[in-house]
Amino acid sequence: MDLHEALYTTRAMRRVRPDPVPLEVQRRIMDAAVRAPSGGNAQDWRFLLVDDPEVKGRIGPLYRDSIDQLWKTVYKDRLDAANADPDDPGSAQMLRVQRSAQWLADHFEEVPLFLFAFTRFDPNGGSIFPAVWSAQLAARAEGVGSSLTSVLGFFHPDETYDILGVPKDEHWTMACCVSFGYPTGRWGVAARRPAHEVTHRNAWGAPAGFETPEPLWSPE
């Protein structure tokens, strides 16, 4: 796959079919992931793949409770505002994101594959998230959709560690969980604020020196 196509079309694809992701595809995804840069080349990471229905069945209720708590806390004000004015474009986008995230929670056990990423002595994630993103890009090249979520680490870390058998005395931190599966929707370039609106040069608030009113790559 062309690099720019992968970069521009790898976005959160939460709605996926239950079809299993073949082991050979998983092998290629993980081999790409471990080629990512790592601070001091320590490679102090662990990746735990979950496709066992029994394990997913135990984690699913924890994930649904985490999402429920997320709507009632972190996103409460945004959701209240969106529901109060659902016809506003920003509100409509927020509600679409909520429905997509809720679908993943409601169908957690049906998602064929999850990747749990663990790291140590990496408080900002600089040595784990490059590898996770490489896994997601590699999955895109295989036609596999992915979505990164971290709510289990906020709301139910200890229970998740117990289910997965993570040794708590070795200082591993769960950075995130990534869902993988063949998407039911279409790939596309995600709508985003233009880069020049969120980029400064040399000083906060100074203009970036360029403008990008439209994406610089498109399928056409």
PDB file of C-alpha atoms in Angstrom:
ATOM      1  CA  MET A   1       0.000   0.000   0.000  1.00  0.00           C
ATOM      2  CA  ASP A   2       1.147   3.530  -0.753  1.00  0.00           C
ATOM      3  CA  LEU A   3       2.460   5.157   2.438  1.00  0.00           C
ATOM      4  CA  HIS A   4       0.291   8.255   2.096  1.00  0.00           C
ATOM      5  CA  GLU A   5      -2.843   6.190   1.527  1.00  0.00           C
ATOM      6  CA  ALA A   6      -2.128   4.319   4.743  1.00  0.00           C
ATOM      7  CA  LEU A   7      -1.440   7.532   6.665  1.00  0.00           C
ATOM      8  CA  TYR A   8      -4.512   9.353   5.401  1.00  0.00           C
ATOM      9  CA  THR A   9      -7.025   6.515   5.693  1.00  0.00           C
ATOM     10  CA  THR A  10      -5.993   4.811   8.937  1.00  0.00           C
ATOM     11  CA  ARG A  11      -8.658   6.057  11.303  1.00  0.00           C
ATOM     12  CA  ALA A  12     -10.790   4.563  14.048  1.00  0.00           C
ATOM     13  CA  MET A  13     -12.758   1.663  12.553  1.00  0.00           C
ATOM     14  CA  ARG A  14     -14.749   0.295  15.491  1.00  0.00           C
ATOM     15  CA  ARG A  15     -17.527  -1.506  13.653  1.00  0.00           C
ATOM     16  CA  VAL A  16     -16.059  -4.752  12.385  1.00  0.00           C
ATOM     17  CA  ARG A  17     -17.205  -8.186  11.275  1.00  0.00           C
ATOM     18  CA  PRO A  18     -16.675 -11.198  13.569  1.00  0.00           C
ATOM     19  CA  ASP A  19     -14.477 -12.930  10.964  1.00  0.00           C
ATOM     20  CA  PRO A  20     -11.159 -13.966  12.560  1.00  0.00           C
ATOM     21  CA  VAL A  21      -7.959 -12.190  11.633  1.00  0.00           C
ATOM     22  CA  PRO A  22      -5.639 -14.933  10.288  1.00  0.00           C
ATOM     23  CA  LEU A  23      -2.512 -15.701  12.288  1.00  0.00           C
ATOM     24  CA  GLU A  24      -0.319 -14.865   9.297  1.00  0.00           C
ATOM     25  CA  VAL A  25      -1.863 -11.395   9.143  1.00  0.00           C
ATOM     26  CA  GLN A  26      -1.351 -10.981  12.902  1.00  0.00           C
ATOM     27  CA  ARG A  27       2.269 -12.072  12.463  1.00  0.00           C
ATOM     28  CA  ARG A  28       2.903  -9.366   9.870  1.00  0.00           C
ATOM     29  CA  ILE A  29       1.184  -6.728  11.998  1.00  0.00           C
ATOM     30  CA  MET A  30       3.253  -7.521  15.076  1.00  0.00           C
ATOM     31  CA  ASP A  31       6.513  -7.823  13.152  1.00  0.00           C
ATOM     32  CA  ALA A  32       5.930  -4.302  11.853  1.00  0.00           C
ATOM     33  CA  ALA A  33       5.027  -3.055  15.336  1.00  0.00           C
ATOM     34  CA  VAL A  34       8.298  -4.103  16.959  1.00  0.00           C
ATOM     35  CA  ARG A  35      10.317  -2.219  14.304  1.00  0.00           C
ATOM     36  CA  ALA A  36       9.107   1.083  15.766  1.00  0.00           C
ATOM     37  CA  PRO A  37      11.551   3.393  17.584  1.00  0.00           C
ATOM     38  CA  SER A  38      11.953   2.867  21.312  1.00  0.00           C
ATOM     39  CA  GLY A  39      13.580   5.188  23.845  1.00  0.00           C
ATOM     40  CA  GLY A  40      17.188   4.100  24.365  1.00  0.00           C
ATOM     41  CA  ASN A  41      16.277   1.142  22.163  1.00  0.00           C
ATOM     42  CA  ALA A  42      15.146  -0.467  25.432  1.00  0.00           C
ATOM     43  CA  GLN A  43      12.147  -2.134  23.770  1.00  0.00           C
ATOM     44  CA  ASP A  44      10.633  -2.386  27.231  1.00  0.00           C
ATOM     45  CA  TRP A  45       7.240  -3.371  25.919  1.00  0.00           C
ATOM     46  CA  ARG A  46       4.942  -6.351  25.909  1.00  0.00           C
ATOM     47  CA  PHE A  47       2.017  -7.028  23.584  1.00  0.00           C
ATOM     48  CA  LEU A  48      -0.814  -9.331  24.556  1.00  0.00           C
ATOM     49  CA  LEU A  49      -3.126 -10.546  21.789  1.00  0.00           C
ATOM     50  CA  VAL A  50      -6.593 -11.628  22.887  1.00  0.00           C
ATOM     51  CA  ASP A  51      -8.901 -13.685  20.673  1.00  0.00           C
ATOM     52  CA  ASP A  52     -10.163 -16.261  23.184  1.00  0.00           C
ATOM     53  CA  PRO A  53     -13.969 -15.901  23.590  1.00  0.00           C
ATOM     54  CA  GLU A  54     -13.728 -16.764  27.302  1.00  0.00           C
ATOM     55  CA  VAL A  55     -11.190 -13.998  27.948  1.00  0.00           C
ATOM     56  CA  LYS A  56     -13.151 -11.476  25.887  1.00  0.00           C
ATOM     57  CA  GLY A  57     -16.263 -12.524  27.779  1.00  0.00           C
ATOM     58  CA  ARG A  58     -14.646 -11.599  31.079  1.00  0.00           C
ATOM     59  CA  ILE A  59     -13.260  -8.261  29.868  1.00  0.00           C
ATOM     60  CA  GLY A  60     -16.391  -7.185  27.968  1.00  0.00           C
ATOM     61  CA  PRO A  61     -18.449  -6.200  31.047  1.00  0.00           C
ATOM     62  CA  LEU A  62     -15.511  -4.188  32.385  1.00  0.00           C
ATOM     63  CA  TYR A  63     -15.201  -2.373  29.077  1.00  0.00           C
ATOM     64  CA  ARG A  64     -18.914  -1.578  28.936  1.00  0.00           C
ATOM     65  CA  ASP A  65     -18.819  -0.204  32.473  1.00  0.00           C
ATOM     66  CA  SER A  66     -15.754   1.883  31.564  1.00  0.00           C
ATOM     67  CA  ILE A  67     -17.535   3.401  28.572  1.00  0.00           C
ATOM     68  CA  ASP A  68     -20.623   4.069  30.681  1.00  0.00           C
ATOM     69  CA  GLN A  69     -18.483   5.904  33.237  1.00  0.00           C
ATOM     70  CA  LEU A  70     -16.756   7.827  30.444  1.00  0.00           C
ATOM     71  CA  TRP A  71     -20.072   9.204  29.176  1.00  0.00           C
ATOM     72  CA  LYS A  72     -21.045  10.222  32.712  1.00  0.00           C
ATOM     73  CA  THR A  73     -17.746  11.961  33.552  1.00  0.00           C
ATOM     74  CA  VAL A  74     -15.180  13.057  30.965  1.00  0.00           C
ATOM     75  CA  TYR A  75     -17.630  13.506  28.085  1.00  0.00           C
ATOM     76  CA  LYS A  76     -20.733  14.496  30.052  1.00  0.00           C
ATOM     77  CA  ASP A  77     -20.666  18.217  29.241  1.00  0.00           C
ATOM     78  CA  ARG A  78     -19.926  17.657  25.556  1.00  0.00           C
ATOM     79  CA  LEU A  79     -22.676  15.057  25.236  1.00  0.00           C
ATOM     80  CA  ASP A  80     -25.199  17.226  27.078  1.00  0.00           C
ATOM     81  CA  ALA A  81     -24.421  20.087  24.705  1.00  0.00           C
ATOM     82  CA  ALA A  82     -24.597  17.814  21.662  1.00  0.00           C
ATOM     83  CA  ASN A  83     -27.944  16.330  22.696  1.00  0.00           C
ATOM     84  CA  ALA A  84     -29.309  19.809  23.351  1.00  0.00           C
ATOM     85  CA  ASP A  85     -28.507  20.886  19.766  1.00  0.00           C
ATOM     86  CA  PRO A  86     -28.206  17.698  17.685  1.00  0.00           C
ATOM     87  CA  ASP A  87     -28.538  19.513  14.346  1.00  0.00           C
ATOM     88  CA  ASP A  88     -25.351  21.511  14.873  1.00  0.00           C
ATOM     89  CA  PRO A  89     -22.541  19.980  12.749  1.00  0.00           C
ATOM     90  CA  GLY A  90     -20.212  19.714  15.735  1.00  0.00           C
ATOM     91  CA  SER A  91     -22.918  18.088  17.818  1.00  0.00           C
ATOM     92  CA  ALA A  92     -23.740  15.644  15.053  1.00  0.00           C
ATOM     93  CA  GLN A  93     -20.085  14.638  14.835  1.00  0.00           C
ATOM     94  CA  MET A  94     -19.859  14.148  18.607  1.00  0.00           C
ATOM     95  CA  LEU A  95     -22.964  11.956  18.614  1.00  0.00           C
ATOM     96  CA  ARG A  96     -21.616   9.862  15.728  1.00  0.00           C
ATOM     97  CA  VAL A  97     -18.425   9.245  17.692  1.00  0.00           C
ATOM     98  CA  GLN A  98     -20.464   8.247  20.742  1.00  0.00           C
ATOM     99  CA  ARG A  99     -22.554   5.786  18.733  1.00  0.00           C
ATOM    100  CA  SER A 100     -19.434   4.250  17.207  1.00  0.00           C
ATOM    101  CA  ALA A 101     -17.691   3.911  20.577  1.00  0.00           C
ATOM    102  CA  GLN A 102     -20.845   2.486  22.130  1.00  0.00           C
ATOM    103  CA  TRP A 103     -21.070  -0.083  19.318  1.00  0.00           C
ATOM    104  CA  LEU A 104     -17.618  -1.357  20.248  1.00  0.00           C
ATOM    105  CA  ALA A 105     -18.660  -1.610  23.889  1.00  0.00           C
ATOM    106  CA  ASP A 106     -21.934  -3.365  23.080  1.00  0.00           C
ATOM    107  CA  HIS A 107     -20.241  -5.830  20.707  1.00  0.00           C
ATOM    108  CA  PHE A 108     -16.927  -6.241  22.528  1.00  0.00           C
ATOM    109  CA  GLU A 109     -17.093 -10.036  22.602  1.00  0.00           C
ATOM    110  CA  GLU A 110     -17.770 -10.190  18.848  1.00  0.00           C
ATOM    111  CA  VAL A 111     -14.632  -8.264  17.867  1.00  0.00           C
ATOM    112  CA  PRO A 112     -12.188 -10.906  16.625  1.00  0.00           C
ATOM    113  CA  LEU A 113      -8.923  -9.558  18.011  1.00  0.00           C
ATOM    114  CA  PHE A 114      -7.597  -7.187  20.646  1.00  0.00           C
ATOM    115  CA  LEU A 115      -4.056  -6.016  21.260  1.00  0.00           C
ATOM    116  CA  PHE A 116      -3.154  -4.914  24.789  1.00  0.00           C
ATOM    117  CA  ALA A 117       0.059  -2.880  24.884  1.00  0.00           C
ATOM    118  CA  PHE A 118       2.140  -2.714  28.074  1.00  0.00           C
ATOM    119  CA  THR A 119       5.175  -0.625  28.895  1.00  0.00           C
ATOM    120  CA  ARG A 120       7.458   0.204  31.832  1.00  0.00           C
ATOM    121  CA  PHE A 121       9.129   3.434  32.919  1.00  0.00           C
ATOM    122  CA  ASP A 122       7.483   5.238  30.002  1.00  0.00           C
ATOM    123  CA  PRO A 123       5.145   7.782  31.635  1.00  0.00           C
ATOM    124  CA  ASN A 124       4.339   9.690  28.447  1.00  0.00           C
ATOM    125  CA  GLY A 125       4.023   6.691  26.140  1.00  0.00           C
ATOM    126  CA  GLY A 126       6.803   7.857  23.846  1.00  0.00           C
ATOM    127  CA  SER A 127       8.252   4.359  23.664  1.00  0.00           C
ATOM    128  CA  ILE A 128       5.011   2.411  23.217  1.00  0.00           C
ATOM    129  CA  PHE A 129       2.657   4.428  21.044  1.00  0.00           C
ATOM    130  CA  PRO A 130       4.948   4.488  17.993  1.00  0.00           C
ATOM    131  CA  ALA A 131       4.805   0.682  18.035  1.00  0.00           C
ATOM    132  CA  VAL A 132       1.032   0.695  18.495  1.00  0.00           C
ATOM    133  CA  TRP A 133       0.594   3.111  15.597  1.00  0.00           C
ATOM    134  CA  SER A 134       2.860   0.962  13.434  1.00  0.00           C
ATOM    135  CA  ALA A 135       0.608  -1.997  14.230  1.00  0.00           C
ATOM    136  CA  GLN A 136      -2.430   0.020  13.174  1.00  0.00           C
ATOM    137  CA  LEU A 137      -0.773   1.142   9.926  1.00  0.00           C
ATOM    138  CA  ALA A 138       0.296  -2.426   9.179  1.00  0.00           C
ATOM    139  CA  ALA A 139      -3.259  -3.573   9.842  1.00  0.00           C
ATOM    140  CA  ARG A 140      -4.561  -0.958   7.399  1.00  0.00           C
ATOM    141  CA  ALA A 141      -2.274  -2.359   4.719  1.00  0.00           C
ATOM    142  CA  GLU A 142      -3.874  -5.765   5.364  1.00  0.00           C
ATOM    143  CA  GLY A 143      -7.399  -4.376   5.092  1.00  0.00           C
ATOM    144  CA  VAL A 144      -7.903  -4.716   8.841  1.00  0.00           C
ATOM    145  CA  GLY A 145      -9.523  -1.863  10.754  1.00  0.00           C
ATOM    146  CA  SER A 146      -8.410  -0.829  14.227  1.00  0.00           C
ATOM    147  CA  SER A 147      -9.325   1.504  17.050  1.00  0.00           C
ATOM    148  CA  LEU A 148      -7.275   2.534  20.067  1.00  0.00           C
ATOM    149  CA  THR A 149      -8.929   2.843  23.460  1.00  0.00           C
ATOM    150  CA  SER A 150      -7.524   3.416  26.939  1.00  0.00           C
ATOM    151  CA  VAL A 151     -10.628   3.423  29.154  1.00  0.00           C
ATOM    152  CA  LEU A 152      -9.899   0.049  30.763  1.00  0.00           C
ATOM    153  CA  GLY A 153      -6.651   1.451  32.133  1.00  0.00           C
ATOM    154  CA  PHE A 154      -8.533   4.339  33.736  1.00  0.00           C
ATOM    155  CA  PHE A 155     -11.539   2.574  35.197  1.00  0.00           C
ATOM    156  CA  HIS A 156     -10.676  -1.126  35.590  1.00  0.00           C
ATOM    157  CA  PRO A 157      -6.903  -1.668  35.434  1.00  0.00           C
ATOM    158  CA  ASP A 158      -6.518  -4.155  38.291  1.00  0.00           C
ATOM    159  CA  GLU A 159      -9.372  -6.388  37.160  1.00  0.00           C
ATOM    160  CA  THR A 160      -8.026  -6.389  33.612  1.00  0.00           C
ATOM    161  CA  TYR A 161      -4.525  -7.236  34.845  1.00  0.00           C
ATOM    162  CA  ASP A 162      -5.944 -10.154  36.834  1.00  0.00           C
ATOM    163  CA  ILE A 163      -7.848 -11.521  33.844  1.00  0.00           C
ATOM    164  CA  LEU A 164      -4.809 -11.250  31.575  1.00  0.00           C
ATOM    165  CA  GLY A 165      -2.365 -12.577  34.155  1.00  0.00           C
ATOM    166  CA  VAL A 166      -0.184  -9.467  34.110  1.00  0.00           C
ATOM    167  CA  PRO A 167       2.471  -9.660  36.861  1.00  0.00           C
ATOM    168  CA  LYS A 168       1.746  -6.682  39.092  1.00  0.00           C
ATOM    169  CA  ASP A 169       5.158  -6.737  40.774  1.00  0.00           C
ATOM    170  CA  GLU A 170       7.030  -6.052  37.512  1.00  0.00           C
ATOM    171  CA  HIS A 171       5.759  -2.479  37.044  1.00  0.00           C
ATOM    172  CA  TRP A 172       3.967  -3.028  33.752  1.00  0.00           C
ATOM    173  CA  THR A 173       1.471  -0.334  32.776  1.00  0.00           C
ATOM    174  CA  MET A 174      -1.319  -0.958  30.297  1.00  0.00           C
ATOM    175  CA  ALA A 175      -0.939   1.836  27.755  1.00  0.00           C
ATOM    176  CA  CYS A 176      -3.958   0.964  25.654  1.00  0.00           C
ATOM    177  CA  CYS A 177      -6.132  -1.666  24.058  1.00  0.00           C
ATOM    178  CA  VAL A 178      -6.553  -1.787  20.274  1.00  0.00           C
ATOM    179  CA  SER A 179      -9.427  -3.563  18.557  1.00  0.00           C
ATOM    180  CA  PHE A 180      -8.813  -5.241  15.193  1.00  0.00           C
ATOM    181  CA  GLY A 181     -11.211  -6.635  12.609  1.00  0.00           C
ATOM    182  CA  TYR A 182     -12.411  -6.400   9.042  1.00  0.00           C
ATOM    183  CA  PRO A 183     -14.538  -3.247   8.929  1.00  0.00           C
ATOM    184  CA  THR A 184     -18.177  -3.073   7.929  1.00  0.00           C
ATOM    185  CA  GLY A 185     -17.737   0.513   6.693  1.00  0.00           C
ATOM    186  CA  ARG A 186     -15.604   2.145   4.042  1.00  0.00           C
ATOM    187  CA  TRP A 187     -12.112   3.513   4.309  1.00  0.00           C
ATOM    188  CA  GLY A 188     -11.795   7.246   3.846  1.00  0.00           C
ATOM    189  CA  VAL A 189      -9.891  10.380   4.753  1.00  0.00           C
ATOM    190  CA  ALA A 190     -11.060  11.571   8.170  1.00  0.00           C
ATOM    191  CA  ALA A 191     -12.358  15.131   8.432  1.00  0.00           C
ATOM    192  CA  ARG A 192      -9.998  17.186  10.578  1.00  0.00           C
ATOM    193  CA  ARG A 193      -9.287  20.806  11.374  1.00  0.00           C
ATOM    194  CA  PRO A 194      -6.701  22.061   8.862  1.00  0.00           C
ATOM    195  CA  ALA A 195      -3.113  21.582   9.977  1.00  0.00           C
ATOM    196  CA  HIS A 196      -2.346  25.309   9.820  1.00  0.00           C
ATOM    197  CA  GLU A 197      -5.065  26.007  12.413  1.00  0.00           C
ATOM    198  CA  VAL A 198      -3.374  23.848  15.038  1.00  0.00           C
ATOM    199  CA  THR A 199       0.279  24.424  14.102  1.00  0.00           C
ATOM    200  CA  HIS A 200       2.522  27.308  15.213  1.00  0.00           C
ATOM    201  CA  ARG A 201       6.090  28.221  14.333  1.00  0.00           C
ATOM    202  CA  ASN A 202       8.801  29.371  16.766  1.00  0.00           C
ATOM    203  CA  ALA A 203       6.287  30.810  19.264  1.00  0.00           C
ATOM    204  CA  TRP A 204       2.838  29.850  20.518  1.00  0.00           C
ATOM    205  CA  GLY A 205       0.198  31.585  18.442  1.00  0.00           C
ATOM    206  CA  ALA A 206       2.528  32.477  15.574  1.00  0.00           C
ATOM    207  CA  PRO A 207       1.384  31.342  12.119  1.00  0.00           C
ATOM    208  CA  ALA A 208       2.716  28.080  10.746  1.00  0.00           C
ATOM    209  CA  GLY A 209       3.820  29.691   7.490  1.00  0.00           C
ATOM    210  CA  PHE A 210       1.645  27.459   5.301  1.00  0.00           C
ATOM    211  CA  GLU A 211      -2.017  26.667   4.778  1.00  0.00           C
ATOM    212  CA  THR A 212      -3.752  23.352   4.107  1.00  0.00           C
ATOM    213  CA  PRO A 213      -7.409  24.150   3.393  1.00  0.00           C
ATOM    214  CA  GLU A 214      -7.920  20.682   1.924  1.00  0.00           C
ATOM    215  CA  PRO A 215      -6.188  17.311   2.551  1.00  0.00           C
ATOM    216  CA  LEU A 216      -2.994  17.072   0.504  1.00  0.00           C
ATOM    217  CA  TRP A 217      -3.795  13.468  -0.445  1.00  0.00           C
ATOM    218  CA  SER A 218      -7.058  12.011  -1.656  1.00  0.00           C
ATOM    219  CA  PRO A 219      -8.083   8.660  -3.190  1.00  0.00           C
ATOM    220  CA  GLU A 220      -8.565  10.388  -6.527  1.00  0.00           C
TER     221      GLU A 220
END
